[in-house]
Short mmCIF file of N, CA and C in Angstrom, two decimals:
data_model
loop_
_atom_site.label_atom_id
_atom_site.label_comp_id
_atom_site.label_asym_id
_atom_site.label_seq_id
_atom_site.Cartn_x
_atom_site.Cartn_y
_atom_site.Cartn_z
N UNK E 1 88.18 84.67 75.21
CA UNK E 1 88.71 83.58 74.40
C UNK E 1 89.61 82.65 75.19
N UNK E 2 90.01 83.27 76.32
CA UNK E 2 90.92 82.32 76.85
C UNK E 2 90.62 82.18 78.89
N UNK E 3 91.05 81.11 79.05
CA UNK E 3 90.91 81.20 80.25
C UNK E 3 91.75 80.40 81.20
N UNK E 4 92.66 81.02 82.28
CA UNK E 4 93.66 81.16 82.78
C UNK E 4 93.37 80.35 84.10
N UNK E 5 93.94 79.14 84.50
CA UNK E 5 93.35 78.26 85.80
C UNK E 5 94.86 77.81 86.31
N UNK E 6 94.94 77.88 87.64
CA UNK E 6 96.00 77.02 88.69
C UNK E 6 95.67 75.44 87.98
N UNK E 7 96.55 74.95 88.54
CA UNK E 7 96.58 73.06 88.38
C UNK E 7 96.36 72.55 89.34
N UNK E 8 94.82 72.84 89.41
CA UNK E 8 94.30 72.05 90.66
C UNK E 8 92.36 71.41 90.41
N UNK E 9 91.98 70.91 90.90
CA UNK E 9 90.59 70.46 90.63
C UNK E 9 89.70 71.65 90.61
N UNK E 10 88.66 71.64 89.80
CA UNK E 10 87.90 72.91 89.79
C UNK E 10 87.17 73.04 90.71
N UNK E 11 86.33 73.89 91.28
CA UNK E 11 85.00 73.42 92.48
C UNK E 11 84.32 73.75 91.40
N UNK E 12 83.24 73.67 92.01
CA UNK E 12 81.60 73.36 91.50
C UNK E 12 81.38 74.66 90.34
N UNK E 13 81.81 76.13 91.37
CA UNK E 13 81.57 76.88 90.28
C UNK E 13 82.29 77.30 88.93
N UNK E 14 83.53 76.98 89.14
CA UNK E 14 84.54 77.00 88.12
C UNK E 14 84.30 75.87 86.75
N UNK E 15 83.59 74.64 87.12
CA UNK E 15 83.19 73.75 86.80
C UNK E 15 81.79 74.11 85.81
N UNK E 16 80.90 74.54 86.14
CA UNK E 16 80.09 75.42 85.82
C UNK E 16 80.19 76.29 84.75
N UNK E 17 81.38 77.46 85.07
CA UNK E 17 81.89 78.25 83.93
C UNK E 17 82.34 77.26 83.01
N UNK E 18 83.26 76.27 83.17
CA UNK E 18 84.20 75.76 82.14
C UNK E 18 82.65 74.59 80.89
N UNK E 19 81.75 74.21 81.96
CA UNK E 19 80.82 74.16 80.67
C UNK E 19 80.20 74.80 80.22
N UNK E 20 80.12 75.88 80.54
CA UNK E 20 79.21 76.81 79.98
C UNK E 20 79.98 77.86 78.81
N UNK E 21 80.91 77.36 78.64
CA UNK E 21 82.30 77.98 77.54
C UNK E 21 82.83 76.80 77.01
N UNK E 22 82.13 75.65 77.03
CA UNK E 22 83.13 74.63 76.66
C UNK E 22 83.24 74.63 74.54
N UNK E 23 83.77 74.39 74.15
CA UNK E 23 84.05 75.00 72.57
C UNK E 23 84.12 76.32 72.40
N UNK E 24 84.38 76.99 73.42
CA UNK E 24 84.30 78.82 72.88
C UNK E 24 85.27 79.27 73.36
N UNK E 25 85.95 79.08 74.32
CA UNK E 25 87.38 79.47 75.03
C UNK E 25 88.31 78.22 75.16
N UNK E 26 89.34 78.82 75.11
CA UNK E 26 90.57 78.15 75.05
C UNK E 26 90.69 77.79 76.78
N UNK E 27 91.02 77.20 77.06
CA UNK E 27 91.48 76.82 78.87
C UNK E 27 93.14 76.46 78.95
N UNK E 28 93.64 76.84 79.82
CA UNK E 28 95.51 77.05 79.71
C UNK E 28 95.52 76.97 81.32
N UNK E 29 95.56 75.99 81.34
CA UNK E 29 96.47 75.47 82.81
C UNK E 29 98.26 76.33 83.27
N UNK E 30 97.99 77.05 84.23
CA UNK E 30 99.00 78.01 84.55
C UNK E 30 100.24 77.54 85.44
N UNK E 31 101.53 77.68 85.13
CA UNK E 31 102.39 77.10 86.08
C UNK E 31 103.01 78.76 86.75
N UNK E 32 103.91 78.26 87.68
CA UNK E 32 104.55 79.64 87.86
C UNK E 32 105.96 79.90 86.62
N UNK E 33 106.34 80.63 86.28
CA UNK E 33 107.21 81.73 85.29
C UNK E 33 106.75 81.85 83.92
N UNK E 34 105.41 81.21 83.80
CA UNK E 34 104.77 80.99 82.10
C UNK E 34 104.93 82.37 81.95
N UNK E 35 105.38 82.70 80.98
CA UNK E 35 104.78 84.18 80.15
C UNK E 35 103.90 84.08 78.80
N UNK E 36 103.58 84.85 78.32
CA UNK E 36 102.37 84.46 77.33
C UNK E 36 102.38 86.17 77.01
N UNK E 37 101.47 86.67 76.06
CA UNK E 37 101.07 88.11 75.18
C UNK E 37 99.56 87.63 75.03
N UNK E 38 98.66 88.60 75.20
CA UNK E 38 97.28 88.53 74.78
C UNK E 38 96.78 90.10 74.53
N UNK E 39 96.94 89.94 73.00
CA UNK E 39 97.28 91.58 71.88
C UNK E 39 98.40 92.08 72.93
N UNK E 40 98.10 93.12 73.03
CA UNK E 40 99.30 94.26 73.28
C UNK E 40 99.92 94.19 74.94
N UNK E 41 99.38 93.19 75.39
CA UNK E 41 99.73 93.05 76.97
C UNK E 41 100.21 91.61 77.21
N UNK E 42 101.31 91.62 77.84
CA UNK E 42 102.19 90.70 78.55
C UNK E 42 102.05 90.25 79.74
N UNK E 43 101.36 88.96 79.69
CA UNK E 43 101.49 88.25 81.26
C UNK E 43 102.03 87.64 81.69
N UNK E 44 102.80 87.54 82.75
CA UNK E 44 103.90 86.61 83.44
C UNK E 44 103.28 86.07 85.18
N UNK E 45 103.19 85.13 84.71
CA UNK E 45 102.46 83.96 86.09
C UNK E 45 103.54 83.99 87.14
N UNK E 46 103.83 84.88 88.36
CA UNK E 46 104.75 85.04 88.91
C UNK E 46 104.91 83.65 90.19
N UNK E 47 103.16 83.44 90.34
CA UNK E 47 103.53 82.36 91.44
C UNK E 47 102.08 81.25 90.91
N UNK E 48 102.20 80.09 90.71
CA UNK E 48 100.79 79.72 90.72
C UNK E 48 100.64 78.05 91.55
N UNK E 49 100.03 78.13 92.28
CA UNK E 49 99.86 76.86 93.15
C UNK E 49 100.05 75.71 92.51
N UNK E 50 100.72 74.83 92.77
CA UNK E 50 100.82 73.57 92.59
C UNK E 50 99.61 72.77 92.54
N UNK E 51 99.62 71.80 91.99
CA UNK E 51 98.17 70.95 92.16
C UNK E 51 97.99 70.61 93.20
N UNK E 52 96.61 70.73 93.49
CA UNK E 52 96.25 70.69 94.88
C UNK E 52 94.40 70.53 94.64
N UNK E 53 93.90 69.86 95.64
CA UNK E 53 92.60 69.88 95.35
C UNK E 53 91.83 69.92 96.46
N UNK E 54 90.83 70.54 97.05
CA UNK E 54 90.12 70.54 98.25
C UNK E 54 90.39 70.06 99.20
N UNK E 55 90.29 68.85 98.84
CA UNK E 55 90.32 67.68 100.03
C UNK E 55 91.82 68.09 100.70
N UNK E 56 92.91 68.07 99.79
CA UNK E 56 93.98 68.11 100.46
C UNK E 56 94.23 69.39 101.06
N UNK E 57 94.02 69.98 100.60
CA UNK E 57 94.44 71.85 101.15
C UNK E 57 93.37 72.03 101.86
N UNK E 58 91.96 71.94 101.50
CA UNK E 58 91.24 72.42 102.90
C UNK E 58 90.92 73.38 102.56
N UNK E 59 90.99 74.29 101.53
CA UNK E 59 90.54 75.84 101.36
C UNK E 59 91.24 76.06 99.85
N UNK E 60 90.38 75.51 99.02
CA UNK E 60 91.07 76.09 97.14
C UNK E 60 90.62 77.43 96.86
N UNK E 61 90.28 77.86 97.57
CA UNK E 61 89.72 79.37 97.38
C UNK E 61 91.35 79.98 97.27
N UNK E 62 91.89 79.65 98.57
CA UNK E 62 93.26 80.49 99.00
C UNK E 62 94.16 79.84 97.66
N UNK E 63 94.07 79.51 96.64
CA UNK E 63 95.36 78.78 95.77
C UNK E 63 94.86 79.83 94.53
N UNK E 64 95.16 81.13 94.70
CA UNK E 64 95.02 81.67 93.76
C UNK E 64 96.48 81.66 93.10
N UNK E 65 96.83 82.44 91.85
CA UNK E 65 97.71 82.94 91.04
C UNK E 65 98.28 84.33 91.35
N UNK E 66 99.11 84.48 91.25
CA UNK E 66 100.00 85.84 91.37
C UNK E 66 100.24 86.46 89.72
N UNK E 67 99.76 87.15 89.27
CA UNK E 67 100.29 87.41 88.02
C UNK E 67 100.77 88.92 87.79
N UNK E 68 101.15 89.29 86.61
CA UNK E 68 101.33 90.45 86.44
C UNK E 68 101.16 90.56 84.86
N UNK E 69 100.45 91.55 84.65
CA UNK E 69 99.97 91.79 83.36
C UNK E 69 100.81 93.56 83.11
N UNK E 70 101.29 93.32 82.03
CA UNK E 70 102.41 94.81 81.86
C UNK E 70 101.62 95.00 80.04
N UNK E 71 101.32 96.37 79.74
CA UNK E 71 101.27 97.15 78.58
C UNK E 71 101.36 98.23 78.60
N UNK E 72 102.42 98.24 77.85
CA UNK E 72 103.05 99.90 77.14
C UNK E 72 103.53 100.50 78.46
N UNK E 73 104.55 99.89 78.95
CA UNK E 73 104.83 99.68 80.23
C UNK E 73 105.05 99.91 81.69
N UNK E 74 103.03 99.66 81.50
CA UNK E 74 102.48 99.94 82.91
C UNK E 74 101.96 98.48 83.14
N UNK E 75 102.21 98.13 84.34
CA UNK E 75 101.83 96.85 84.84
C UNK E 75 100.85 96.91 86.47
N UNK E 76 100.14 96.10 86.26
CA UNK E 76 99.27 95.57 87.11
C UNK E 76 99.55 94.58 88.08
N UNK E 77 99.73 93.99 89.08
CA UNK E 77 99.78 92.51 89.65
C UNK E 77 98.29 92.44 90.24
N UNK E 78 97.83 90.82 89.77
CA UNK E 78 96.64 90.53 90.64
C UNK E 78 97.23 89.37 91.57
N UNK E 79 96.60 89.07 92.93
CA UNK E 79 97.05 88.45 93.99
C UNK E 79 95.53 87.37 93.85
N UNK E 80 94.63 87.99 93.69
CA UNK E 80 93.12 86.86 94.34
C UNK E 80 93.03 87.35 95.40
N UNK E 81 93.36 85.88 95.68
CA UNK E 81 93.46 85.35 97.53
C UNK E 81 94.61 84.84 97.80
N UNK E 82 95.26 84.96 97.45
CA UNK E 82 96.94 84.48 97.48
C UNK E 82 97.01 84.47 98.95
N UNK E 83 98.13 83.26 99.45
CA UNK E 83 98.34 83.20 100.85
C UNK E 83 99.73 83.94 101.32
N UNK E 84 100.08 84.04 102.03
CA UNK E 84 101.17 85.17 102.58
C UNK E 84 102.29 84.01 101.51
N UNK E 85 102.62 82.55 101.30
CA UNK E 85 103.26 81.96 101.39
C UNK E 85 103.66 82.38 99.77
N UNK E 86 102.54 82.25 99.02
CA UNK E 86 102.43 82.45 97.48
C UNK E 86 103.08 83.95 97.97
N UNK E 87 102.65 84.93 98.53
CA UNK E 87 103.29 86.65 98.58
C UNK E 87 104.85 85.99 98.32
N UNK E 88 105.28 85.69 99.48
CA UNK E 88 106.76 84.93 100.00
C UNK E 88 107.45 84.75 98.83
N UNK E 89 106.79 83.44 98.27
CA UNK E 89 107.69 83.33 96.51
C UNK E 89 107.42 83.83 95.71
N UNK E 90 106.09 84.87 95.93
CA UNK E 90 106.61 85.79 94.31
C UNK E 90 107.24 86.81 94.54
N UNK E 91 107.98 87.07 96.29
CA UNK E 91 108.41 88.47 96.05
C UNK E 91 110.09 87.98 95.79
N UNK E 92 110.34 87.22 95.94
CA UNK E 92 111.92 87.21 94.72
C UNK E 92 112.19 87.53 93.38
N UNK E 93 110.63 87.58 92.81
CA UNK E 93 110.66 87.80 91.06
C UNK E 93 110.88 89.21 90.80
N UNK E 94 110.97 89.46 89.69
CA UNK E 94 110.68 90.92 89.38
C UNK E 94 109.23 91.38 89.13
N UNK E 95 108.81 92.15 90.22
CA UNK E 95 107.27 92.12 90.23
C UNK E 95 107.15 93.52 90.25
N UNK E 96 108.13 94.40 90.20
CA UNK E 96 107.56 95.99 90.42
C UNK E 96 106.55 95.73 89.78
N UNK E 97 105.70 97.05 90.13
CA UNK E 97 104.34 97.51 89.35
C UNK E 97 103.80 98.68 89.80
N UNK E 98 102.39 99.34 88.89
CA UNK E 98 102.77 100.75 89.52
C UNK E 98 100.77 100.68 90.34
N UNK E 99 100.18 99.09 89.98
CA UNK E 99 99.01 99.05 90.56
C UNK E 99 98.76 97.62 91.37
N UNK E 100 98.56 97.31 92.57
CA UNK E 100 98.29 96.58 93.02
C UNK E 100 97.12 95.67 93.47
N UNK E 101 96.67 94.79 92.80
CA UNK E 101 94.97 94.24 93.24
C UNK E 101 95.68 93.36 94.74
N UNK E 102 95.12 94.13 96.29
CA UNK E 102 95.33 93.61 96.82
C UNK E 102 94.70 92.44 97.31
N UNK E 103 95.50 91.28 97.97
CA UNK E 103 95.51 89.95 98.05
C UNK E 103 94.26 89.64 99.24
N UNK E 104 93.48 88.82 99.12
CA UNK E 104 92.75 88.68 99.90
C UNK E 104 91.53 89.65 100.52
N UNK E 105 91.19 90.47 99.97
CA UNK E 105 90.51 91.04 100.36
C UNK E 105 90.96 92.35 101.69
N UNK E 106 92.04 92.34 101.60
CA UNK E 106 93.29 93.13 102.55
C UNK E 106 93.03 92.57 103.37
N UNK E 107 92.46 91.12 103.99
CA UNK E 107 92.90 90.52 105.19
C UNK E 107 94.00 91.16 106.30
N UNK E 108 94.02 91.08 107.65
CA UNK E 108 95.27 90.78 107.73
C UNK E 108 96.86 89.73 107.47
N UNK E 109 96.55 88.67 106.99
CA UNK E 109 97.54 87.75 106.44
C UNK E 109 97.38 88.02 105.19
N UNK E 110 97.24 89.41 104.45
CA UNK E 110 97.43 89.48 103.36
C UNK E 110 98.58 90.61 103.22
N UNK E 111 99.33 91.00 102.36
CA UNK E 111 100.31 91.89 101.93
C UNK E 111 101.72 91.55 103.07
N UNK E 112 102.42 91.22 102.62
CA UNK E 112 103.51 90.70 103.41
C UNK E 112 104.54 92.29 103.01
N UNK E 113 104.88 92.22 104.06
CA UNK E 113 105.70 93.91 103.78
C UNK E 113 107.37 93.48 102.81
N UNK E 114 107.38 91.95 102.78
CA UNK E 114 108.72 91.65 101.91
C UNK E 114 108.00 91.95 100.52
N UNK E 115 106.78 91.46 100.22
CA UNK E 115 106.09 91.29 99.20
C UNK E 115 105.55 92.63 98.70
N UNK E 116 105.57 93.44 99.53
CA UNK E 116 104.48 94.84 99.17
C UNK E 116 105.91 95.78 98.44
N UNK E 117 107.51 95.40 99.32
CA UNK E 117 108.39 96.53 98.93
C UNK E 117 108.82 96.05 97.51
N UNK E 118 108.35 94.78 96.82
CA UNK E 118 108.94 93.80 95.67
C UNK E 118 107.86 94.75 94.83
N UNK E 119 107.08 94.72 95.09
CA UNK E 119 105.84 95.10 93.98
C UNK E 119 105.91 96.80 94.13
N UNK E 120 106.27 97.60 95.40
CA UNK E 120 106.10 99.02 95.24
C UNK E 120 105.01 99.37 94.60
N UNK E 121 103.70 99.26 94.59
CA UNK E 121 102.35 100.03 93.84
C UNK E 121 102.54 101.31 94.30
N UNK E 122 102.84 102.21 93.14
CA UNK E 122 101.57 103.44 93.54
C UNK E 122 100.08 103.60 94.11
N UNK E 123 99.70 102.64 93.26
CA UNK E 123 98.70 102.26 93.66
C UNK E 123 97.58 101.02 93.73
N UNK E 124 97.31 101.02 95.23
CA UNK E 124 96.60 99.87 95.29
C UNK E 124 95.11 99.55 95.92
N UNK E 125 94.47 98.78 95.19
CA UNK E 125 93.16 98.48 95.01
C UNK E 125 92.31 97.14 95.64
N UNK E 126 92.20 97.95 97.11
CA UNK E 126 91.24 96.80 97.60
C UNK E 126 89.69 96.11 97.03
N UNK E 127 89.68 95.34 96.74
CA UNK E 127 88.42 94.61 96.72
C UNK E 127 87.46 94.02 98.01
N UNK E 128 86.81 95.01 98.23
CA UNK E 128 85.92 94.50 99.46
C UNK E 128 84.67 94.51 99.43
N UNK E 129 83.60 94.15 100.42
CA UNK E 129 82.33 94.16 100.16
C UNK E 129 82.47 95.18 101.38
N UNK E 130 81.40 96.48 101.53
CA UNK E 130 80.91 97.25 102.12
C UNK E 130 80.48 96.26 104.05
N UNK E 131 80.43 96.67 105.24
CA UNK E 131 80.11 96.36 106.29
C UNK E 131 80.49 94.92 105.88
N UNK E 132 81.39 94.34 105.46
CA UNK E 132 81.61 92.87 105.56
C UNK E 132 81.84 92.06 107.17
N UNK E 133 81.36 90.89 107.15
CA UNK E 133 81.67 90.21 108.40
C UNK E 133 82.98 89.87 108.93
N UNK E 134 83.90 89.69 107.94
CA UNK E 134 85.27 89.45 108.18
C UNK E 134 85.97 91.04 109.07
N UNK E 135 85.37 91.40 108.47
CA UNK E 135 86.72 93.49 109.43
C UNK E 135 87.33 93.81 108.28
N UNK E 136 87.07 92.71 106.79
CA UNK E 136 88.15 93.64 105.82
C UNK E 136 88.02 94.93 105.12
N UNK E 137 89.07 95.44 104.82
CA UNK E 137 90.08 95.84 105.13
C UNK E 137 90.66 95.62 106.72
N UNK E 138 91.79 95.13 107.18
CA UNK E 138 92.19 94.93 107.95
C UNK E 138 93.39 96.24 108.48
N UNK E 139 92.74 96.98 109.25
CA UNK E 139 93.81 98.08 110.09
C UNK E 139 95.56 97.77 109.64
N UNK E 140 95.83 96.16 110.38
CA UNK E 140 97.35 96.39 109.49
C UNK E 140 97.88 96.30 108.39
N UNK E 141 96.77 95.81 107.43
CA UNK E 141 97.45 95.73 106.07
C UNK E 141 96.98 97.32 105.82
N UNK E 142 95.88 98.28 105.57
CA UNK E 142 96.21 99.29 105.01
C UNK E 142 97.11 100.06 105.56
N UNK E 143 97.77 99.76 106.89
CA UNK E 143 99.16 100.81 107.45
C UNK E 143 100.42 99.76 106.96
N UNK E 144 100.25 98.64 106.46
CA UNK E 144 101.35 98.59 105.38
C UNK E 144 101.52 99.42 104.17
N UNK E 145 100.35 99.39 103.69
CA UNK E 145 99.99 99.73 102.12
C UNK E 145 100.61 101.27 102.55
N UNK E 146 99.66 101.95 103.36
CA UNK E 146 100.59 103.65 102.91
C UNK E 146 101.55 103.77 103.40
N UNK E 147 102.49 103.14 104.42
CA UNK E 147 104.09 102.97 104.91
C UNK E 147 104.91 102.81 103.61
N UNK E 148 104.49 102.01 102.29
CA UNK E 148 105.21 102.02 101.16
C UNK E 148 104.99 103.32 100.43
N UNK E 149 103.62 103.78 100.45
CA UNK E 149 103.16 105.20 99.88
C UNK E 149 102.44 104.96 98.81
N UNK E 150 101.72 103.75 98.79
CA UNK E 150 100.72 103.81 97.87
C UNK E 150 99.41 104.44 98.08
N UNK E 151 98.46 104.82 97.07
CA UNK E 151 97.22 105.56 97.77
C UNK E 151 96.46 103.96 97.85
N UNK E 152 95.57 104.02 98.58
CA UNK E 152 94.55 103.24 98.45
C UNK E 152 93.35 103.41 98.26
N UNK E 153 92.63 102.47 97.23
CA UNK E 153 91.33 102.71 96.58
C UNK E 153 90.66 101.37 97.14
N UNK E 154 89.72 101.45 97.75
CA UNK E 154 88.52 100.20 98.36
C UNK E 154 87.26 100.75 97.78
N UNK E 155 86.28 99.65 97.22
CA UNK E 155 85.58 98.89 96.99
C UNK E 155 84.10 99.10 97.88
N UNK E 156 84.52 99.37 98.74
CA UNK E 156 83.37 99.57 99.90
C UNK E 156 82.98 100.79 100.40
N UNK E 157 83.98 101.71 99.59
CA UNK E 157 83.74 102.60 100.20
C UNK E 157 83.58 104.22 98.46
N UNK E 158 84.57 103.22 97.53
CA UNK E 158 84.07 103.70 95.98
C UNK E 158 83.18 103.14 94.91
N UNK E 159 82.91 101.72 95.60
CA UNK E 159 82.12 100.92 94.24
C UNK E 159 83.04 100.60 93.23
N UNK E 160 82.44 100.10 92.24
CA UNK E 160 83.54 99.66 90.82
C UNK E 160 85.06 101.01 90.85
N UNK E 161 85.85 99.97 90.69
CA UNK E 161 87.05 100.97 90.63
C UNK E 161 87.62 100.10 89.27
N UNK E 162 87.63 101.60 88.02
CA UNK E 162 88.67 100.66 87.07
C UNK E 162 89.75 101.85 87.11
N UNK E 163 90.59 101.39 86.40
CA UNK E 163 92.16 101.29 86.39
C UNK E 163 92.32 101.99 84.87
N UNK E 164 93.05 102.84 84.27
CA UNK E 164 93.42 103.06 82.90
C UNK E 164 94.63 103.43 82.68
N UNK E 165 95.43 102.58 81.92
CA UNK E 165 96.46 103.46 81.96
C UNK E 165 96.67 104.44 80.21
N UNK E 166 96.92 105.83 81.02
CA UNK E 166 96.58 106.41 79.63
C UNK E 166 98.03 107.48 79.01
N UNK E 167 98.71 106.51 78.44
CA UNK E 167 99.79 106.69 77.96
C UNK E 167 100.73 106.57 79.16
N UNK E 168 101.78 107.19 79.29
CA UNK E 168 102.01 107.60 80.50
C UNK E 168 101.97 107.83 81.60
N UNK E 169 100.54 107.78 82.51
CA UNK E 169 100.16 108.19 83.19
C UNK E 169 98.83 106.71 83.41
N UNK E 170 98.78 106.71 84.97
CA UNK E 170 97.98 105.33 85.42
C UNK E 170 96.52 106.97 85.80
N UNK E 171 95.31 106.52 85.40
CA UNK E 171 94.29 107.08 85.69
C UNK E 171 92.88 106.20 86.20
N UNK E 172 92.58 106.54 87.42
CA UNK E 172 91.24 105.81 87.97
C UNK E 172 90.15 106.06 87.96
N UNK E 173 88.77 105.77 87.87
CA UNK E 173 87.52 106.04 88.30
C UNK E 173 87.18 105.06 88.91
N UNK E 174 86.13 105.71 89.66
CA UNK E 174 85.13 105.18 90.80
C UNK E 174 83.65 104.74 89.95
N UNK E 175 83.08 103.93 90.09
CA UNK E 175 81.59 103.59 89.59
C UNK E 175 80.80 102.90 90.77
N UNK E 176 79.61 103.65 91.44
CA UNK E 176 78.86 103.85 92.56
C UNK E 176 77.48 103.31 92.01
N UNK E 177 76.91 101.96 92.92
CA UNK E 177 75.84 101.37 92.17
C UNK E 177 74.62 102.74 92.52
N UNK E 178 73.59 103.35 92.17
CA UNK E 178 72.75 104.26 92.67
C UNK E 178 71.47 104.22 92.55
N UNK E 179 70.60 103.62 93.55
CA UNK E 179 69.59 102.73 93.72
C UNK E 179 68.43 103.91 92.92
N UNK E 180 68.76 105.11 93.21
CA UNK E 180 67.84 105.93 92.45
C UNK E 180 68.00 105.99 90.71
N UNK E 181 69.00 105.81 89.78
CA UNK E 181 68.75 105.15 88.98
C UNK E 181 68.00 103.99 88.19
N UNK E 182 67.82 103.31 89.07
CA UNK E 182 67.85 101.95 88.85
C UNK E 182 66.07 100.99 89.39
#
């Protein structure tokens, strides 16, 4: 029903989605400290790019949002692709959390160790593609990640990883695509 965008020009595919939902979702242009409730969970926009549009930045991929989504109070932060700079100003906020979607694909210019001790995850959750061309996961960001003592869960190496938090307690599974199924 709703859908959550930086203040910046869409590209092509975002553009795409937004007609292909146009009368069916709400669209909410995001600044940084908005807070908002959607049912039982609380989101607070910890950092979100300024307007900015291709041409000028050169890379709108990297102008993601920093957010943090908290219920029944366990919280999440998602990064995107956040640039070390976006890490930088959201780690002054109050961002603990006890799960981390790490930034960039764990690049190395991703997880800034000011930014990783602000957020403290238990645990955190790379998003990667399997033998990717980039090297990500990047050697120094996951010897940031367990220097704080989070476990780490990748993508490339578990498949779908969701997240539950079940009462008290944060609980994970793994989901493995399996060509013999299928």
């Amino acid at each position: 029903d709703n859908i959550l965008l930086p203040r910046e020009e869409p590209s092509e595919d975002v553009a795409k989605l937004l007609a292909a939902v146009k009368g069916r979702s709400k669209v909410k242009k995001i600044a940084s400290g908005q807070e908002s409730e959607l049912g039982e969970c609380q989101i607070q926009i910890v950092e979100a790019p300024e307007v900015v549009s291709e041409q000028n930045n050169g890379n709108s991929n990297e102008s993601s949002a920093i957010m943090r989504v908290t219920v029944e109070g366990k919280s999440i932060v998602f990064t995107g692709d956040a640039t070390e700079d976006e890490e930088m100003a959201a780690a002054s906020a109050a961002i603990s959390a006890d799960v981390l979607k790490v930034s960039h694909h764990g690049s190395k210019t991703s997880s800034e160790p000011v930014f990783l001790n602000a957020v403290k995850p238990k645990l955190a959750v790379v998003s990667v593609g399997a033998d990717n061309r980039f090297g990500h996961p990047a050697p120094e960001t996951l010897e940031k990640l367990h220097q704080i003592g989070s476990k780490v869960l990748r993508t490339d190496q578990l498949g779908n990883i969701k997240v539950v938090f079940d009462g008290s307690k944060c609980a994970w599974y793994s989901y493995r695509y399996q060509a013999k199924y299928f």
